[in-house]
Coordinates of C-alpha atoms in Angstrom, one line a residue:
X20 CA -14.8 -30.7 28.5
X21 CA -16.3 -31.7 25.3
X22 CA -18.7 -29.5 25.7
X23 CA -16.3 -26.7 25.6
X24 CA -14.2 -28.0 22.8
X25 CA -16.7 -26.7 19.7
X26 CA -16.9 -23.4 21.5
X27 CA -12.9 -23.0 21.9
X28 CA -12.6 -24.0 18.5
X29 CA -15.5 -21.5 17.1
X30 CA -13.6 -18.7 19.3
X31 CA -10.3 -19.4 17.6
X32 CA -12.2 -19.6 14.2
X33 CA -13.7 -16.4 14.9
X34 CA -10.5 -14.6 16.1
X35 CA -8.3 -16.3 13.6
X36 CA -10.2 -15.0 10.7
X37 CA -10.5 -10.9 12.5
X38 CA -6.9 -11.4 12.5
X39 CA -6.9 -12.4 8.6
X40 CA -9.0 -10.0 7.9
X41 CA -7.0 -7.3 9.5
X42 CA -4.4 -8.1 7.5
X43 CA -6.2 -7.9 4.2
X44 CA -7.4 -4.6 5.2
X45 CA -3.6 -3.4 5.5
X46 CA -2.4 -4.9 2.2
X47 CA -5.4 -3.4 0.7
X48 CA -4.7 0.2 2.0
X49 CA -1.4 -0.6 1.5
X50 CA -1.7 -0.9 -2.2
X51 CA -4.4 2.1 -2.6
X52 CA -1.6 4.6 -0.9
X53 CA 0.9 3.1 -3.4
X54 CA -1.7 3.5 -6.3
X55 CA -2.6 7.2 -5.2
X56 CA 1.3 8.1 -4.8
X57 CA 1.9 7.8 -8.8
X58 CA -1.8 8.4 -10.1
X59 CA -2.6 10.8 -12.7
X60 CA -4.2 13.8 -11.8
X61 CA -7.5 13.2 -13.5
X62 CA -7.6 9.4 -12.2
X63 CA -8.4 8.1 -16.0
X64 CA -11.0 10.1 -16.4
X65 CA -12.2 11.0 -19.9
X66 CA -14.8 13.5 -21.4
X67 CA -16.9 12.3 -24.2
X68 CA -16.0 14.9 -26.1
X69 CA -12.9 13.8 -26.2
X70 CA -13.4 10.8 -27.8
X71 CA -13.7 10.6 -31.6
X72 CA -16.5 8.2 -32.7
X73 CA -14.4 5.5 -34.5
X74 CA -12.0 5.2 -31.2
X75 CA -15.3 3.4 -29.4
X76 CA -15.1 0.4 -32.0
X77 CA -11.0 0.3 -30.5
X78 CA -12.3 0.2 -26.7
X79 CA -13.7 -2.5 -24.5
X80 CA -17.1 -0.7 -23.0
X81 CA -18.5 -1.2 -19.9
X82 CA -21.4 -0.4 -18.6
X83 CA -21.5 -0.4 -14.9
X84 CA -25.2 -0.3 -14.4
X85 CA -27.4 -2.8 -13.4
X86 CA -29.2 -5.2 -16.1
X87 CA -32.2 -3.2 -16.1
X88 CA -30.7 0.3 -17.1
X89 CA -28.0 -1.5 -19.5
X90 CA -31.2 -2.7 -21.8
X91 CA -33.1 0.3 -21.6
X92 CA -29.9 2.0 -23.5
X93 CA -26.4 2.1 -23.5
X94 CA -23.3 3.1 -26.1
X95 CA -23.4 1.0 -28.8
X96 CA -20.9 -2.2 -28.4
X97 CA -20.8 -1.8 -24.8
X98 CA -20.8 -4.8 -22.2
X99 CA -22.6 -5.0 -18.9
X100 CA -20.7 -5.7 -15.7
X101 CA -22.2 -4.3 -12.8
X102 CA -19.8 -1.7 -11.0
X103 CA -19.4 -4.1 -8.1
X104 CA -18.4 -7.4 -10.6
X105 CA -15.8 -5.8 -12.1
X106 CA -13.0 -7.7 -10.0
X107 CA -14.5 -11.0 -10.0
X108 CA -15.0 -10.7 -13.8
X109 CA -12.0 -9.1 -14.6
X110 CA -10.7 -12.0 -16.7
X111 CA -13.0 -10.2 -19.4
X112 CA -11.4 -6.8 -19.2
X113 CA -7.9 -6.8 -21.2
X114 CA -5.0 -5.0 -20.4
X115 CA -3.8 -4.4 -23.9
X116 CA -6.4 -1.8 -24.9
X117 CA -8.5 1.0 -23.8
X118 CA -11.2 0.2 -21.7
X119 CA -14.0 3.1 -21.2
X120 CA -16.0 2.3 -18.5
X121 CA -19.3 4.3 -17.6
X122 CA -22.5 4.5 -15.2
X123 CA -25.3 7.1 -15.0
X124 CA -23.5 9.9 -13.6
X125 CA -19.8 8.8 -13.4
X126 CA -19.8 8.0 -9.9
X127 CA -20.0 4.2 -9.4
X128 CA -18.3 3.6 -12.4
X129 CA -15.5 5.9 -11.0
X130 CA -15.1 3.3 -7.8
X131 CA -15.0 0.5 -10.4
X132 CA -12.4 2.4 -12.2
X133 CA -10.5 3.0 -9.4
X134 CA -10.9 -0.6 -7.9
X135 CA -9.6 -1.8 -11.7
X136 CA -6.8 0.6 -11.6
X137 CA -5.5 -0.7 -8.2
X138 CA -5.6 -3.8 -9.4
X139 CA -2.9 -3.0 -12.2
X140 CA -5.1 -1.6 -15.2
X141 CA -3.8 1.4 -16.2
X142 CA -5.7 1.6 -19.7
X143 CA -9.0 2.2 -17.6
X144 CA -10.9 5.4 -18.2
X145 CA -13.9 6.9 -16.6
X146 CA -16.2 8.6 -18.7
X147 CA -17.0 11.9 -16.7
X148 CA -20.4 12.3 -16.3
X149 CA -22.1 9.2 -17.1
X150 CA -24.4 7.9 -19.5
X151 CA -26.6 10.9 -19.3
X152 CA -23.9 13.6 -20.1
X153 CA -22.5 11.1 -22.7
X154 CA -26.1 11.6 -24.2
X155 CA -26.6 15.4 -23.4
X156 CA -23.4 15.8 -24.9
X157 CA -24.3 14.2 -28.1
X158 CA -23.3 10.2 -27.7
X159 CA -20.8 9.3 -30.8
X160 CA -21.0 12.8 -32.1
X161 CA -19.9 14.2 -28.9
X162 CA -16.4 15.2 -30.4
X163 CA -17.4 16.4 -33.6
X164 CA -20.1 18.7 -32.0
X165 CA -17.3 20.3 -29.4
X166 CA -15.0 20.7 -32.5
X167 CA -17.7 22.4 -34.3
X168 CA -18.9 24.6 -31.5
X169 CA -14.7 25.8 -31.3
X170 CA -14.7 26.1 -35.4
X171 CA -17.8 28.8 -34.7
X172 CA -15.8 30.7 -32.4

């Protein structure tokens, strides 16, 4: 009987944990479904052309790429929180000012932004096209460049 006790205890812990995990997944799915019912169409996406240069100073800018990419180049003033870590480091992210999050192309930052928005951060904007598109459009001058193109037409 003494030999069976550890096995029974292990089975209880495993199945108890599996049940709790299933409950947590169900809660997460319900939260995401509720979010999707009310989110705006763009899901917080913003284009570089929509951001005047002076606005960057008013935002918290999160570079969601890894440290190596961040050190090679970033939007001025950005902090580095890798996309998988945004919820773990949410204490660094305010809810009372605009948060701009980006990666290289926008796909990983979209996932991080989605997680933050489900967690109650309605102030998060995902940079469409990411850092690469931001650079190609002129970086901090993307808005000015777009306005200049409009006046030429």
